[in-house]
Short mmCIF file of the N, C-alpha and C atoms (twelve columns), coordinates in Angstrom:
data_MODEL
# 
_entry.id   MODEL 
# 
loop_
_atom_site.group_PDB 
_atom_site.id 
_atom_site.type_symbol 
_atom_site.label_atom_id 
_atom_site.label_alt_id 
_atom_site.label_comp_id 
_atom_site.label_asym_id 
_atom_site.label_seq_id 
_atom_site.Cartn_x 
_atom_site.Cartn_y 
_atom_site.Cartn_z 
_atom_site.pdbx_PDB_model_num 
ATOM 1   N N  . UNK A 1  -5.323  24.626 7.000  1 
ATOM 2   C CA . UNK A 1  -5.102  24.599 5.575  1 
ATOM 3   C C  . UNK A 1  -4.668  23.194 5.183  1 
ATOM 4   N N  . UNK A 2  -5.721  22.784 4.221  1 
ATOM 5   C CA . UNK A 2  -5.164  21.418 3.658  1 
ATOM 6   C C  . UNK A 2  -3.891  21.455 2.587  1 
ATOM 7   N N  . UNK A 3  -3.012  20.912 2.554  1 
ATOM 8   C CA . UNK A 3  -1.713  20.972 1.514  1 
ATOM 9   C C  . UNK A 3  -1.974  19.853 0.139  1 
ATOM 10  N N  . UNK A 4  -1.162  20.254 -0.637 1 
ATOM 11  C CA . UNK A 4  -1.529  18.863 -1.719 1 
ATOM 12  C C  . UNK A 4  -1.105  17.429 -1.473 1 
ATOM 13  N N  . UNK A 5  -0.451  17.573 -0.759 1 
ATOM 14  C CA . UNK A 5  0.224   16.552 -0.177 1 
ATOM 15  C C  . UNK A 5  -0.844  15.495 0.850  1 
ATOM 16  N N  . UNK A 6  -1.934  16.517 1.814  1 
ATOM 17  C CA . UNK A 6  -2.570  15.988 2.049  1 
ATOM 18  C C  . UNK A 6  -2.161  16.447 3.967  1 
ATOM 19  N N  . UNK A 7  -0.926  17.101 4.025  1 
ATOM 20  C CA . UNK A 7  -1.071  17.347 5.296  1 
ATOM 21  C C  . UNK A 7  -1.928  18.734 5.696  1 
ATOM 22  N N  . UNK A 8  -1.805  18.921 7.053  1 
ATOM 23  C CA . UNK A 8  -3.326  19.817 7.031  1 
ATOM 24  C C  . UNK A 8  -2.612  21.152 8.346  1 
ATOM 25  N N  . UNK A 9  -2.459  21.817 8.060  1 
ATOM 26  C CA . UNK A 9  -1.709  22.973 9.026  1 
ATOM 27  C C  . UNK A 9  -2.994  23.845 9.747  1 
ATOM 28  N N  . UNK A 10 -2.523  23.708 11.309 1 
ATOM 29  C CA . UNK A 10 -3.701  24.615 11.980 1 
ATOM 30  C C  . UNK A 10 -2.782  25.957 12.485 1 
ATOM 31  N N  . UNK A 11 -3.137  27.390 12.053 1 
ATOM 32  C CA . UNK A 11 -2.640  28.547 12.648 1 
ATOM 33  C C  . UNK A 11 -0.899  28.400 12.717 1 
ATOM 34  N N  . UNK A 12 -0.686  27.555 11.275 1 
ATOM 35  C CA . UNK A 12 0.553   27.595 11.178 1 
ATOM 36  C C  . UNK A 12 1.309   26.081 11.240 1 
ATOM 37  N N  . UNK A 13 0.594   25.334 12.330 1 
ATOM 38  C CA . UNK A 13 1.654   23.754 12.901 1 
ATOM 39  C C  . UNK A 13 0.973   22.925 11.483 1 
ATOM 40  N N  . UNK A 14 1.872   22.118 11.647 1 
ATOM 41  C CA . UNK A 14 1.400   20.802 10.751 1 
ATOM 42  C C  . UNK A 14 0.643   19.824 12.160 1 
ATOM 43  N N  . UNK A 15 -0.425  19.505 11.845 1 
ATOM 44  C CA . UNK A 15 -1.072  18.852 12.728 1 
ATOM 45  C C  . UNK A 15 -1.165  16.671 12.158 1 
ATOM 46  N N  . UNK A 16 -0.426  16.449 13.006 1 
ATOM 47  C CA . UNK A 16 -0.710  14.680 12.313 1 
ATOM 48  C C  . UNK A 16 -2.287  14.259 12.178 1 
ATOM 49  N N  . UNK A 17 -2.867  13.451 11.589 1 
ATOM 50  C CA . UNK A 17 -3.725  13.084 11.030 1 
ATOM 51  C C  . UNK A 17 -4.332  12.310 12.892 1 
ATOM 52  N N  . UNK A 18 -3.867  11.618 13.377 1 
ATOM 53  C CA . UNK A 18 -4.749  11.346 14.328 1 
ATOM 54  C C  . UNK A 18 -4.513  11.938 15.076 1 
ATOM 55  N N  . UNK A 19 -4.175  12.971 15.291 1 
ATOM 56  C CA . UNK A 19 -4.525  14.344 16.553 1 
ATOM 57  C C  . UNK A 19 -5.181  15.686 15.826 1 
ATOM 58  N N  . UNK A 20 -5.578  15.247 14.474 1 
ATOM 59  C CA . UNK A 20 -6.943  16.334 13.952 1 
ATOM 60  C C  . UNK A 20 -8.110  16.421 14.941 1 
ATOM 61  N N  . UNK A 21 -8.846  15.350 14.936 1 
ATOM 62  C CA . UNK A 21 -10.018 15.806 15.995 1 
ATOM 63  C C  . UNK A 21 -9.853  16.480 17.372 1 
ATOM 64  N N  . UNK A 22 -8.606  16.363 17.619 1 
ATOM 65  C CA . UNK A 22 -8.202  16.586 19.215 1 
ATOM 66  C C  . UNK A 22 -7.994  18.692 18.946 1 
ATOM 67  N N  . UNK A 23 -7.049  18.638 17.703 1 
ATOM 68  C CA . UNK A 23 -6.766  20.125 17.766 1 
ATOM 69  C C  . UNK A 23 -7.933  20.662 17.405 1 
ATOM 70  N N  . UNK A 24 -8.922  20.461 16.389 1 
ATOM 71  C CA . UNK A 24 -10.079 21.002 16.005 1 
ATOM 72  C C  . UNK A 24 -10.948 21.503 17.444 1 
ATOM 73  N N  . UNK A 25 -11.124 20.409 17.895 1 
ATOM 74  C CA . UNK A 25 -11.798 20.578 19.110 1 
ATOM 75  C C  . UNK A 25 -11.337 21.349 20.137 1 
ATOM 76  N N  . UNK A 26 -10.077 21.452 20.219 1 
ATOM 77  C CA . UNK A 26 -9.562  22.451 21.002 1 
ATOM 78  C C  . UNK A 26 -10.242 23.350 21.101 1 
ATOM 79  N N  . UNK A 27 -10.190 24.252 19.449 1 
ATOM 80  C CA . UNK A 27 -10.351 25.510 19.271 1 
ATOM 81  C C  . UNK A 27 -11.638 25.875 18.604 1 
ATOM 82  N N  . UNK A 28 -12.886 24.938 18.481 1 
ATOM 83  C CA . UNK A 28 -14.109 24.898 18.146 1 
ATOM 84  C C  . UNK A 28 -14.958 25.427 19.711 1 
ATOM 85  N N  . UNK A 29 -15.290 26.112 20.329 1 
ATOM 86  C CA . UNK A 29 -16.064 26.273 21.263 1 
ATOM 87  C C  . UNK A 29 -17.879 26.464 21.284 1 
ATOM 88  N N  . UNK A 30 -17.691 26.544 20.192 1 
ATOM 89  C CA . UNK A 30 -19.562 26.852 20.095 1 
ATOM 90  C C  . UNK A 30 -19.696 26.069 18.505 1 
ATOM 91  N N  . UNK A 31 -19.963 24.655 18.319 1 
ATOM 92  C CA . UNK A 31 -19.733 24.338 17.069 1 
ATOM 93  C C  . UNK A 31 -20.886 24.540 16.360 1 
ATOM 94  N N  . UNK A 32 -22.149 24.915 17.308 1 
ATOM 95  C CA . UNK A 32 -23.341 24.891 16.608 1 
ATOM 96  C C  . UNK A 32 -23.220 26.685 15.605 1 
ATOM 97  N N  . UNK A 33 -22.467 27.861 16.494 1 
ATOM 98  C CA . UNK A 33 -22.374 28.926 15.808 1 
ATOM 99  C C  . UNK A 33 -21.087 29.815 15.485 1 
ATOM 100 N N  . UNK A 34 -19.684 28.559 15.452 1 
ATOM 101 C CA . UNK A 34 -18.603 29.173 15.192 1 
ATOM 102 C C  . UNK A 34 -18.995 28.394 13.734 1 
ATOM 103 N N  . UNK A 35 -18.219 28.708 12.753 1 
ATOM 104 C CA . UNK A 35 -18.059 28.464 11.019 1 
ATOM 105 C C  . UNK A 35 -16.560 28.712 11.438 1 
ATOM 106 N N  . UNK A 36 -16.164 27.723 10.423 1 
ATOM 107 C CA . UNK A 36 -15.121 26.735 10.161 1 
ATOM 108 C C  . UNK A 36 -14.303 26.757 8.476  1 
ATOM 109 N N  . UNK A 37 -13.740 27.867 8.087  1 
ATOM 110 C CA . UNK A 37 -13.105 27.918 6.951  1 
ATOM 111 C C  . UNK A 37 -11.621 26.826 6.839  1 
ATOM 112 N N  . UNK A 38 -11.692 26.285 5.914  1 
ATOM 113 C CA . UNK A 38 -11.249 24.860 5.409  1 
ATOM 114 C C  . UNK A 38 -10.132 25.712 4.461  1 
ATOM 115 N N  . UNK A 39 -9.125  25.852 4.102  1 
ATOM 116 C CA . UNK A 39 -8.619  26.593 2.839  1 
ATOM 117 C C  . UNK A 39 -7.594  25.070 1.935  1 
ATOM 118 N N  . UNK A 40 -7.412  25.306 0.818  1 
ATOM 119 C CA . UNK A 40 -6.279  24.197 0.569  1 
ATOM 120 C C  . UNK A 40 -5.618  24.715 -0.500 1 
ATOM 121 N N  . UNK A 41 -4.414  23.863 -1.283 1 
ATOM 122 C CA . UNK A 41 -3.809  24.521 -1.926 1 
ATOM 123 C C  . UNK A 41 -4.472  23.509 -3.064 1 
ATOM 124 N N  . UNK A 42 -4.723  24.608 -4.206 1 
ATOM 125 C CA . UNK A 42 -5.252  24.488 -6.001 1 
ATOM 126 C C  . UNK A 42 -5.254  23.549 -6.319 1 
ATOM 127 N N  . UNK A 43 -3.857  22.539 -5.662 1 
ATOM 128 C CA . UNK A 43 -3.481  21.328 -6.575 1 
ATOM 129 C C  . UNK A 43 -4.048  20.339 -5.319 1 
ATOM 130 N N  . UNK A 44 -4.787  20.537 -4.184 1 
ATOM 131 C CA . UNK A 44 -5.184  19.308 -3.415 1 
ATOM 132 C C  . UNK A 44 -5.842  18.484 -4.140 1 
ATOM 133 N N  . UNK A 45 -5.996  17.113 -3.891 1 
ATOM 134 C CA . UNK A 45 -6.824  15.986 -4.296 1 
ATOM 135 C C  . UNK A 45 -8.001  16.528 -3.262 1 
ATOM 136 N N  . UNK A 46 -9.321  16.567 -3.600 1 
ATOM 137 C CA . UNK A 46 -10.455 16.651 -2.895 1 
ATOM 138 C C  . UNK A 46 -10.883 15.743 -1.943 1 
ATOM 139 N N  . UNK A 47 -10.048 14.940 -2.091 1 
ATOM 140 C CA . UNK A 47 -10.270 13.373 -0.828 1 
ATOM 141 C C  . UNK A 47 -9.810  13.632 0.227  1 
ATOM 142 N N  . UNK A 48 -8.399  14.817 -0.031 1 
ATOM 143 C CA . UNK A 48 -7.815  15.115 1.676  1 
ATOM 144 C C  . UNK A 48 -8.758  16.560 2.202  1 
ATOM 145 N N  . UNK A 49 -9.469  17.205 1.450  1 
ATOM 146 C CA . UNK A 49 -10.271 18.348 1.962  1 
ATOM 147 C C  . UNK A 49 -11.824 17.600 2.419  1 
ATOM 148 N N  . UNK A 50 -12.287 16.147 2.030  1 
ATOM 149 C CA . UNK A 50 -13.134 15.782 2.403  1 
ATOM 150 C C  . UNK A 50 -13.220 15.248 3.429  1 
ATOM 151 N N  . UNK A 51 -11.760 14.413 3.893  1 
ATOM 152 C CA . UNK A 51 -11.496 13.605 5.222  1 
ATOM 153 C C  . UNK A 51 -11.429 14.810 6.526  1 
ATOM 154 N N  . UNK A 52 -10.914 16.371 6.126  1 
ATOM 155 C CA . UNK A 52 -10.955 17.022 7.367  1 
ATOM 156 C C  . UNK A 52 -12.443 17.742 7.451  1 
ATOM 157 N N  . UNK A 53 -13.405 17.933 6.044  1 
ATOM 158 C CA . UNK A 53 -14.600 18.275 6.126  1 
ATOM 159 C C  . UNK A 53 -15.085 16.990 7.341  1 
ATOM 160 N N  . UNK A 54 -15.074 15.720 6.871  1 
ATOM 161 C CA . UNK A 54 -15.658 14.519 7.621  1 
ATOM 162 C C  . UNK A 54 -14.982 15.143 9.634  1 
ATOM 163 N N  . UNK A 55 -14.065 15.523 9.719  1 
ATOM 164 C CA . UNK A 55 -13.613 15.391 11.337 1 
ATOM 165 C C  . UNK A 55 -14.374 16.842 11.701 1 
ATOM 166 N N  . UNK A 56 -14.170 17.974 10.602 1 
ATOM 167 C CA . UNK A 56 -15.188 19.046 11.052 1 
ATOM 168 C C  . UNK A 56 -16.775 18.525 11.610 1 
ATOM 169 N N  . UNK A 57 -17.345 17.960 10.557 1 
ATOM 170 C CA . UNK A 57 -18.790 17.465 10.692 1 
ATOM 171 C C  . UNK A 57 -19.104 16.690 11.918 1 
ATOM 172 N N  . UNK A 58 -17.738 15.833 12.134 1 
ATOM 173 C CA . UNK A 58 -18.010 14.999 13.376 1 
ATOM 174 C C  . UNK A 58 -18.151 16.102 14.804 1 
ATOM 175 N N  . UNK A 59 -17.506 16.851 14.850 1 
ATOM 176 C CA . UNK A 59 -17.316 17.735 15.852 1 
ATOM 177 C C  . UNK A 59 -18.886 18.710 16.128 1 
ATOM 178 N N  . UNK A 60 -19.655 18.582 15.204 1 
ATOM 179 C CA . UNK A 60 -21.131 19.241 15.112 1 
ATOM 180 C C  . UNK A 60 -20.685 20.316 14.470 1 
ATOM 181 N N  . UNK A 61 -19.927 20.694 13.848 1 
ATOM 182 C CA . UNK A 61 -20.055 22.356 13.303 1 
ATOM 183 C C  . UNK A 61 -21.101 22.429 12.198 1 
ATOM 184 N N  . UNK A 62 -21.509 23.225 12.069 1 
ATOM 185 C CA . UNK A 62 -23.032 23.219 10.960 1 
ATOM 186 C C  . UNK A 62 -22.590 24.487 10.177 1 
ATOM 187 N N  . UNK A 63 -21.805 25.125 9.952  1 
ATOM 188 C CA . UNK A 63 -21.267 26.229 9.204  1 
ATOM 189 C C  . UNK A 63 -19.568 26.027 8.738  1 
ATOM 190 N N  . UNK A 64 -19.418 26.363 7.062  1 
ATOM 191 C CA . UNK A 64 -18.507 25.207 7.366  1 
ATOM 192 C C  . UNK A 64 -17.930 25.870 5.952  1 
ATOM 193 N N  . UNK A 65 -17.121 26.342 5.130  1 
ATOM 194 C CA . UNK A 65 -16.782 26.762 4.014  1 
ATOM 195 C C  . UNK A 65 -15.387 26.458 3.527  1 
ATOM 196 N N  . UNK A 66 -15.104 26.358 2.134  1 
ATOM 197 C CA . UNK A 66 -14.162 25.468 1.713  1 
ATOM 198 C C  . UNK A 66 -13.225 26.623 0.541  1 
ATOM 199 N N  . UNK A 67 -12.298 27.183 0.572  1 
ATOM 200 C CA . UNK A 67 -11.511 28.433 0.027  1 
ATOM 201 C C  . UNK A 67 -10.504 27.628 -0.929 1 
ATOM 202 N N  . UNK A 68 -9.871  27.927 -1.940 1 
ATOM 203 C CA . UNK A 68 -8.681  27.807 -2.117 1 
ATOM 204 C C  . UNK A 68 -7.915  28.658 -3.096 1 
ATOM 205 N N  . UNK A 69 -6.581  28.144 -2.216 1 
ATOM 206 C CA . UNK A 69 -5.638  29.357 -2.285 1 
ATOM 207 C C  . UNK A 69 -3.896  28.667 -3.554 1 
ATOM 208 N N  . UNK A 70 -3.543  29.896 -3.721 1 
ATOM 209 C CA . UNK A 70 -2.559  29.414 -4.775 1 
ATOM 210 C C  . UNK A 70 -1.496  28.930 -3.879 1 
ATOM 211 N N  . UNK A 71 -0.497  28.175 -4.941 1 
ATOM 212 C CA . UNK A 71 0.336   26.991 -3.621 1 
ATOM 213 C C  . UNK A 71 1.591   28.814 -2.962 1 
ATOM 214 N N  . UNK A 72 1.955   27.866 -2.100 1 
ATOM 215 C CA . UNK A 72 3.009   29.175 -1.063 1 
ATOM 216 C C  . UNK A 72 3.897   29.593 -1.984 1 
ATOM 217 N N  . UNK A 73 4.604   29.022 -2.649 1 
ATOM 218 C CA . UNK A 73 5.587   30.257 -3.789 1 
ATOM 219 C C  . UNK A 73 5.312   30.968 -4.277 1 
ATOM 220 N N  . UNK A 74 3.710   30.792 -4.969 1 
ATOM 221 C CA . UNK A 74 3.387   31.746 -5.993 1 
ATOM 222 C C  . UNK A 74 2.206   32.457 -5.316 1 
ATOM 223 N N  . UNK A 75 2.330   32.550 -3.956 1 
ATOM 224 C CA . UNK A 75 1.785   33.641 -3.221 1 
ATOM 225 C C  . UNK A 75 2.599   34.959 -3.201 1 
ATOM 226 N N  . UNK A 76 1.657   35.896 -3.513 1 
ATOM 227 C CA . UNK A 76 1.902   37.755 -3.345 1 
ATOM 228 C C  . UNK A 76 2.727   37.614 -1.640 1 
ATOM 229 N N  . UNK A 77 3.259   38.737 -1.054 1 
ATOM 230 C CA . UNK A 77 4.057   38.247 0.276  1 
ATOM 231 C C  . UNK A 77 3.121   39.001 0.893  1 
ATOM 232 N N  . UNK A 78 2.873   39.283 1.895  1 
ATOM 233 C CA . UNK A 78 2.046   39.626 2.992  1 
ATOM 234 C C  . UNK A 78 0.538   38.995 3.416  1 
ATOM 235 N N  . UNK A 79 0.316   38.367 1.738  1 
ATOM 236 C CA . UNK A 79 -0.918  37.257 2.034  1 
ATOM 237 C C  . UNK A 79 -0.738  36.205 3.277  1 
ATOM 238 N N  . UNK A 80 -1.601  35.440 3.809  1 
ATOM 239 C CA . UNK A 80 -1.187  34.005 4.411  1 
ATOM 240 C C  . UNK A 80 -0.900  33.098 4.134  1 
# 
């Protein structure tokens, strides 16, 4: 999940910007037929959802979708 801020959380961690490609790849195993949901919060600048689209793309994923979600306070509770 991209934040507005611009940091980018995988399965919860805040992941630093130059160990994105490293965690992506971790957990990408078949990039030609895993798809890759991107989520961010309402108020992101589209420049930080494009820079982790760009490290997705590098990795070969060819399925690839972009969600967004309302910021964490004014999330319902049991959502993610």
């Amino acid at each position: 999940q991209v934040q507005k801020d611009g940091g980018v959380y995988i399965e919860g961690k805040k992941i630093p910007a130059e160990q994105l490609e490293k965690a992506l790849a971790a957990r990408i195993k078949d990039p030609k037929k895993q798809p890759v949901m991107i989520e961010a919060d309402k108020k992101t600048d589209f420049e930080h959802v494009v820079a982790v689209m760009g490290v997705v793309k590098k990795l070969g994923v060819t399925k690839m979708g972009v969600g967004v979600v309302e910021e964490e306070s004014s999330r319902p509770r049991g959502r993610r």
